[in-house]
Short mmCIF file of C-alpha atoms in Angstrom, two decimals:
data_model
loop_
_atom_site.label_atom_id
_atom_site.label_comp_id
_atom_site.label_asym_id
_atom_site.label_seq_id
_atom_site.Cartn_x
_atom_site.Cartn_y
_atom_site.Cartn_z
CA UNK A 35 0.00 0.00 0.00
CA UNK A 36 2.87 2.40 0.82
CA UNK A 37 4.26 1.99 -2.73
CA UNK A 38 1.07 3.34 -4.29
CA UNK A 39 0.67 6.90 -5.46
CA UNK A 40 -1.46 8.89 -3.04
CA UNK A 41 -4.52 10.31 -4.79
CA UNK A 42 -5.93 12.40 -1.94
CA UNK A 43 -4.24 13.36 1.30
CA UNK A 44 -6.34 15.24 3.86
CA UNK A 45 -4.28 16.29 6.85
CA UNK A 46 -5.42 18.09 10.01
CA UNK A 47 -8.31 19.73 8.17
CA UNK A 48 -10.31 22.30 10.12
CA UNK A 49 -13.28 24.12 8.60
CA UNK A 50 -15.03 27.04 10.28
CA UNK A 51 -18.25 28.84 9.38
CA UNK A 52 -18.36 32.41 10.66
CA UNK A 53 -15.55 31.59 13.04
CA UNK A 54 -17.36 28.54 14.48
CA UNK A 55 -15.41 25.28 13.94
CA UNK A 56 -17.53 22.75 12.06
CA UNK A 57 -14.93 20.17 11.00
CA UNK A 58 -12.05 19.52 13.39
CA UNK A 59 -8.67 17.90 12.81
CA UNK A 60 -9.80 15.48 10.07
CA UNK A 61 -7.10 13.38 8.38
CA UNK A 62 -7.24 10.48 5.93
CA UNK A 63 -5.53 9.19 2.79
CA UNK A 64 -7.06 7.76 -0.40
CA UNK A 65 -5.22 5.71 -2.99
CA UNK A 66 -6.39 5.12 -6.58
CA UNK A 67 -9.45 2.88 -6.56
CA UNK A 68 -10.20 3.38 -2.84
CA UNK A 69 -13.76 4.05 -1.70
CA UNK A 70 -14.28 5.81 1.63
CA UNK A 71 -17.66 5.99 3.35
CA UNK A 72 -18.39 8.83 5.78
CA UNK A 73 -21.22 8.21 8.23
CA UNK A 74 -22.81 10.07 11.12
CA UNK A 75 -26.07 11.76 12.00
CA UNK A 76 -27.22 15.02 10.41
CA UNK A 77 -25.20 18.05 11.42
CA UNK A 78 -21.95 16.23 12.14
CA UNK A 79 -20.00 17.98 9.36
CA UNK A 80 -20.04 15.30 6.64
CA UNK A 81 -21.31 17.49 3.80
CA UNK A 82 -19.15 20.44 4.90
CA UNK A 83 -16.09 18.21 4.64
CA UNK A 84 -17.22 16.82 1.28
CA UNK A 85 -17.69 20.33 -0.16
CA UNK A 86 -14.16 21.17 0.97
CA UNK A 87 -12.84 18.34 -1.21
CA UNK A 88 -14.36 20.26 -4.17
CA UNK A 89 -12.96 23.52 -2.75
CA UNK A 90 -16.51 24.88 -2.50
CA UNK A 91 -16.99 27.42 0.25
CA UNK A 92 -19.02 30.46 1.19
CA UNK A 93 -17.58 33.88 1.99
CA UNK A 94 -17.74 33.13 5.72
CA UNK A 95 -15.99 29.75 5.38
CA UNK A 96 -12.35 29.35 6.34
CA UNK A 97 -10.00 26.37 6.01
CA UNK A 98 -6.96 25.36 8.01
CA UNK A 99 -4.91 22.27 7.21
CA UNK A 100 -4.21 20.48 3.95
CA UNK A 101 -6.26 18.96 1.11
CA UNK A 102 -3.81 17.62 -1.46
CA UNK A 103 -5.29 16.12 -4.63
CA UNK A 104 -2.77 14.60 -7.04
CA UNK A 105 -0.11 17.04 -5.85
CA UNK A 106 -2.34 20.14 -5.93
CA UNK A 107 -2.99 21.84 -2.59
CA UNK A 108 -6.66 22.78 -2.91
CA UNK A 109 -6.65 25.17 0.04
CA UNK A 110 -4.12 27.42 -1.71
CA UNK A 111 -5.05 27.25 -5.41
CA UNK A 112 -6.56 30.31 -7.13
CA UNK A 113 -10.21 30.06 -8.17
CA UNK A 114 -9.34 29.80 -11.87
CA UNK A 115 -7.28 26.65 -11.26
CA UNK A 116 -9.99 25.23 -8.99
CA UNK A 117 -12.59 25.67 -11.73
CA UNK A 118 -10.37 23.58 -14.01
CA UNK A 119 -10.13 20.81 -11.42
CA UNK A 120 -13.86 20.70 -10.59
CA UNK A 121 -15.68 18.39 -12.95
CA UNK A 122 -12.37 17.16 -14.36
CA UNK A 123 -10.04 15.74 -11.69
CA UNK A 124 -12.83 15.66 -9.09
CA UNK A 125 -16.61 15.55 -9.56
CA UNK A 126 -19.62 15.40 -7.26
CA UNK A 127 -22.95 13.57 -7.41
CA UNK A 128 -25.57 15.64 -5.53
CA UNK A 129 -28.20 14.32 -3.13
CA UNK A 130 -31.08 15.11 -5.50
CA UNK A 131 -30.04 15.11 -9.14
CA UNK A 132 -33.41 16.36 -10.43
CA UNK A 133 -33.14 19.55 -8.37
CA UNK A 134 -29.56 20.05 -9.59
CA UNK A 135 -30.58 19.86 -13.26
CA UNK A 136 -31.94 22.71 -15.39
CA UNK A 137 -35.49 21.65 -16.26
CA UNK A 138 -35.46 23.83 -19.41
CA UNK A 139 -32.53 21.99 -21.01
CA UNK A 140 -32.21 18.48 -22.38
CA UNK A 141 -29.86 15.85 -20.95
CA UNK A 142 -27.78 16.28 -24.12
CA UNK A 143 -27.27 19.94 -23.16
CA UNK A 144 -26.25 18.93 -19.65
CA UNK A 145 -23.54 16.59 -20.96
CA UNK A 146 -22.39 19.13 -23.56
CA UNK A 147 -22.05 21.97 -21.06
CA UNK A 148 -20.07 19.71 -18.72
CA UNK A 149 -17.70 18.55 -21.46
CA UNK A 150 -17.01 21.82 -23.25
CA UNK A 151 -15.90 23.57 -20.03
CA UNK A 152 -12.88 21.27 -20.03
CA UNK A 153 -12.67 20.24 -23.70
CA UNK A 154 -12.88 23.48 -25.66
CA UNK A 155 -13.77 23.07 -29.32
CA UNK A 156 -15.72 19.83 -28.88
CA UNK A 157 -18.80 19.61 -31.08
CA UNK A 158 -22.30 18.77 -29.81
CA UNK A 159 -22.37 15.57 -31.90
CA UNK A 160 -19.05 14.43 -30.37
CA UNK A 161 -20.39 15.10 -26.90
CA UNK A 162 -23.57 13.11 -27.62
CA UNK A 163 -21.53 10.17 -28.94
CA UNK A 164 -19.27 10.19 -25.91
CA UNK A 165 -22.24 10.47 -23.53
CA UNK A 166 -24.13 7.61 -25.25
CA UNK A 167 -21.11 5.30 -25.04
CA UNK A 168 -20.65 6.11 -21.35
CA UNK A 169 -24.33 5.52 -20.56
CA UNK A 170 -24.18 2.16 -22.34
CA UNK A 171 -21.20 1.16 -20.19
CA UNK A 172 -23.19 2.19 -17.13
CA UNK A 173 -26.14 0.03 -18.26
CA UNK A 174 -28.51 2.90 -19.02
CA UNK A 175 -31.00 1.71 -21.61
CA UNK A 176 -31.76 3.71 -24.79
CA UNK A 177 -29.20 6.51 -24.32
CA UNK A 178 -30.38 8.31 -27.47
CA UNK A 179 -33.84 8.75 -25.95
CA UNK A 180 -32.30 9.92 -22.66
CA UNK A 181 -30.19 12.54 -24.46
CA UNK A 182 -33.34 13.95 -26.10
CA UNK A 183 -35.25 14.00 -22.82
CA UNK A 184 -35.76 16.80 -20.32
CA UNK A 185 -35.17 16.04 -16.60
CA UNK A 186 -38.92 16.07 -15.82
CA UNK A 187 -39.42 13.28 -18.38
CA UNK A 188 -37.19 10.93 -16.35
CA UNK A 189 -37.85 9.23 -13.02
CA UNK A 190 -35.94 10.32 -9.92
CA UNK A 191 -33.83 7.19 -10.02
CA UNK A 192 -33.04 7.69 -13.71
CA UNK A 193 -32.06 11.33 -13.08
CA UNK A 194 -29.67 10.20 -10.36
CA UNK A 195 -28.10 7.57 -12.62
CA UNK A 196 -27.80 10.07 -15.47
CA UNK A 197 -26.12 12.55 -13.13
CA UNK A 198 -23.56 9.89 -12.19
CA UNK A 199 -22.82 9.48 -15.91
CA UNK A 200 -22.54 13.27 -16.30
CA UNK A 201 -20.07 13.42 -13.39
CA UNK A 202 -17.93 10.76 -15.13
CA UNK A 203 -17.97 12.27 -18.65
CA UNK A 204 -14.55 13.93 -18.12
CA UNK A 205 -13.05 10.82 -16.45
CA UNK A 206 -12.33 12.29 -13.00
CA UNK A 207 -9.98 10.47 -10.65
CA UNK A 208 -12.13 11.23 -7.60
CA UNK A 209 -15.94 11.03 -7.35
CA UNK A 210 -17.76 12.52 -4.37
CA UNK A 211 -21.26 11.39 -3.44
CA UNK A 212 -23.44 13.46 -1.09
CA UNK A 213 -26.17 11.06 0.04
CA UNK A 214 -26.51 9.79 -3.56
CA UNK A 215 -29.29 7.30 -2.70
CA UNK A 216 -31.25 9.02 0.08
CA UNK A 217 -33.89 10.64 -2.18
CA UNK A 218 -34.73 7.35 -3.93
CA UNK A 219 -36.98 4.36 -3.33
CA UNK A 220 -35.36 1.03 -2.47
CA UNK A 221 -35.39 -0.29 -6.04
CA UNK A 222 -33.77 2.86 -7.42
CA UNK A 223 -31.25 2.85 -4.57
CA UNK A 224 -30.07 -0.59 -5.60
CA UNK A 225 -29.68 0.51 -9.22
CA UNK A 226 -27.56 3.49 -8.17
CA UNK A 227 -25.43 1.32 -5.87
CA UNK A 228 -24.84 -1.17 -8.69
CA UNK A 229 -23.91 1.68 -11.03
CA UNK A 230 -21.39 3.09 -8.55
CA UNK A 231 -19.90 -0.38 -8.03
CA UNK A 232 -19.59 -0.72 -11.80
CA UNK A 233 -17.69 2.59 -11.92
CA UNK A 234 -15.09 1.25 -9.51
CA UNK A 235 -14.66 -1.93 -11.55
CA UNK A 236 -14.71 -0.28 -14.97
CA UNK A 237 -12.88 3.01 -14.34
CA UNK A 238 -11.00 2.43 -11.04
CA UNK A 239 -12.33 5.78 -9.85
CA UNK A 240 -11.79 6.63 -6.18
CA UNK A 241 -14.84 7.66 -4.16
CA UNK A 242 -15.84 9.45 -0.99
CA UNK A 243 -19.48 8.62 -0.23
CA UNK A 244 -21.43 10.43 2.49
CA UNK A 245 -24.48 8.50 3.65
CA UNK A 246 -26.79 7.78 6.57
CA UNK A 247 -27.38 4.33 5.11
CA UNK A 248 -24.89 1.86 6.58
CA UNK A 249 -26.14 -0.79 4.14
CA UNK A 250 -25.08 1.38 1.21
CA UNK A 251 -21.72 2.05 2.86
CA UNK A 252 -21.19 -1.68 3.45
CA UNK A 253 -21.79 -2.43 -0.24
CA UNK A 254 -19.87 0.46 -1.79
CA UNK A 255 -16.83 1.22 0.33
CA UNK A 256 -13.71 -0.49 1.62
CA UNK A 257 -12.97 2.13 4.30
CA UNK A 258 -15.29 4.04 6.61
CA UNK A 259 -14.94 7.15 8.77
CA UNK A 260 -17.48 7.67 11.56
CA UNK A 261 -17.98 11.38 12.29
CA UNK A 262 -19.49 13.03 15.32
CA UNK A 263 -19.61 16.81 15.91
CA UNK A 264 -17.06 17.48 13.20
CA UNK A 265 -14.51 14.89 14.32
CA UNK A 266 -13.66 11.42 13.09
CA UNK A 267 -14.17 9.15 16.12
CA UNK A 268 -13.55 5.79 14.41
CA UNK A 269 -11.83 4.91 11.14
CA UNK A 270 -10.87 1.68 9.43
CA UNK A 271 -11.70 -0.96 6.88
CA UNK A 272 -15.47 -1.02 6.43
CA UNK A 273 -15.77 -4.66 7.42
CA UNK A 274 -13.65 -4.15 10.56
CA UNK A 275 -15.61 -1.14 11.76
CA UNK A 276 -19.09 -2.50 11.03
CA UNK A 277 -18.41 -5.99 12.40
CA UNK A 278 -16.31 -4.89 15.40
CA UNK A 279 -17.32 -1.32 16.29
CA UNK A 280 -15.43 0.00 19.29
CA UNK A 281 -16.46 3.63 19.72
CA UNK A 282 -19.72 3.96 21.71
CA UNK A 283 -21.12 6.23 18.98
CA UNK A 284 -20.41 3.71 16.21
CA UNK A 285 -22.12 1.01 18.27
CA UNK A 286 -25.11 3.32 18.81
CA UNK A 287 -25.42 3.99 15.06
CA UNK A 288 -25.45 0.28 14.30
CA UNK A 289 -27.91 -0.45 17.12
CA UNK A 290 -30.28 2.15 15.64
CA UNK A 291 -30.63 0.28 12.32
CA UNK A 292 -34.26 -0.92 12.01
CA UNK A 293 -34.79 -4.68 11.96
CA UNK A 294 -36.69 -6.51 9.22
CA UNK A 295 -40.03 -5.46 10.74
CA UNK A 296 -38.97 -1.80 10.82
CA UNK A 297 -38.51 -1.69 14.59
CA UNK A 298 -35.47 -0.03 16.18
CA UNK A 299 -34.19 -2.07 19.09
CA UNK A 300 -32.16 0.74 20.62
CA UNK A 301 -32.10 4.49 20.45
CA UNK A 302 -29.53 7.11 21.37
CA UNK A 303 -30.42 9.39 24.26
CA UNK A 304 -29.79 13.11 24.15
CA UNK A 305 -29.25 15.51 21.26
CA UNK A 306 -26.23 16.36 19.10
CA UNK A 307 -23.99 19.07 20.55
CA UNK A 308 -24.28 22.72 19.62
CA UNK A 309 -21.18 23.87 17.75
CA UNK A 310 -19.28 26.55 19.67
CA UNK A 311 -15.83 28.04 19.47
CA UNK A 312 -14.78 26.02 22.50
CA UNK A 313 -15.65 22.31 22.50
CA UNK A 314 -13.54 20.65 25.14
CA UNK A 315 -13.07 16.93 25.46
CA UNK A 316 -14.81 14.21 23.50
CA UNK A 317 -17.88 15.70 21.81
CA UNK A 318 -19.84 12.50 22.48
CA UNK A 319 -19.24 12.61 26.23
CA UNK A 320 -22.66 14.06 27.16
CA UNK A 321 -24.49 11.20 25.41
CA UNK A 322 -22.03 8.39 26.11
CA UNK A 323 -23.01 5.72 28.67
CA UNK A 324 -19.31 5.00 29.31
CA UNK A 325 -18.13 8.61 29.81
CA UNK A 326 -15.80 9.47 32.69
CA UNK A 327 -14.55 12.90 33.87
CA UNK A 328 -11.51 12.80 31.57
CA UNK A 329 -13.83 12.50 28.55
CA UNK A 330 -15.03 16.06 29.20
CA UNK A 331 -11.53 17.50 29.49
CA UNK A 332 -9.56 16.42 26.41
CA UNK A 333 -10.12 14.75 23.06
CA UNK A 334 -8.65 11.22 23.24
CA UNK A 335 -5.52 10.02 21.48
CA UNK A 336 -5.83 7.46 18.69
CA UNK A 337 -6.20 3.86 19.82
CA UNK A 338 -4.78 1.43 17.24
CA UNK A 339 -6.97 -1.67 17.19
CA UNK A 340 -5.03 -2.88 14.15
CA UNK A 341 -2.90 -1.34 11.42
CA UNK A 342 -6.12 -0.31 9.66
CA UNK A 343 -8.59 0.29 12.52
CA UNK A 344 -8.37 3.43 14.70
CA UNK A 345 -10.69 4.58 17.47
CA UNK A 346 -10.61 7.84 19.42
CA UNK A 347 -11.94 6.96 22.88
CA UNK A 348 -10.58 7.45 26.39
CA UNK A 349 -11.79 3.94 27.22
CA UNK A 350 -9.29 2.58 24.67
CA UNK A 351 -5.53 2.63 25.20
CA UNK A 352 -3.13 3.68 22.42
CA UNK A 353 -2.30 0.02 21.76
CA UNK A 354 -5.98 -0.90 21.33
CA UNK A 355 -6.75 -2.36 24.77
CA UNK A 356 -10.09 -1.41 26.35
CA UNK A 357 -9.88 -0.19 29.95
#
């Protein structure tokens, strides 16, 4: 693994909105072909972090730390260079593709506008041919009809699958997914998951997928980061983390998955923390059944459960032994 070229290196990333820290000290590495899942309840900073990987920020947003994509430091690049990277080296699939599309333009126009930003001089017919070939590879039936269609003539699931194809038209190395299945019914969710899996096999594209759905994460990713209040509290191979969760928050997330009858066997008491300039200790301490006084004083050091499984918990020693 150490011999591979690093695709994305995020190191000690902090993101603040209006001076309030939202993402705190986040670090991870992606290699070509890796797929990272990011899970956690609403408001934990997942989408804020994902937008940072596209270098998308508001006027009141500030970054500290490093986001290095294929040797380019995204936190320091001028906007002109960032525009060249977006949609080319890195692309994003939104949560609701239909809302992201222009209802007055055909799907052909959507592909063409995406391509010509990065491939000046390309003709509309060339774009259509390229788009049709890509949609065929991604198992979209009758691409010629899709190209002629307007977004409102397609189902929600089809719009989402088309948007995945649009995001791949310039062959990016990194694909970001912001809850790419949450707005869909179960059948459409499975089609999108299969399409994303096909992308990994066919194009070896790396992915960062944000989702509430641990089932989707289990199928799509080989690594997972569990976030709470802007911090990663557990990180490792997806199978390790989901089969042997060690952080109390990770265990609570898994316990909250409904059973086959739709019942939830366990819930999580309390409410997520309010983001403030000063957040001392472990952010989960107020809701954690195992919390001790030290949990409210300092954020824990990393506990190495294995070479690939890390947990940040005061109840875990640095060598992975539980107290």
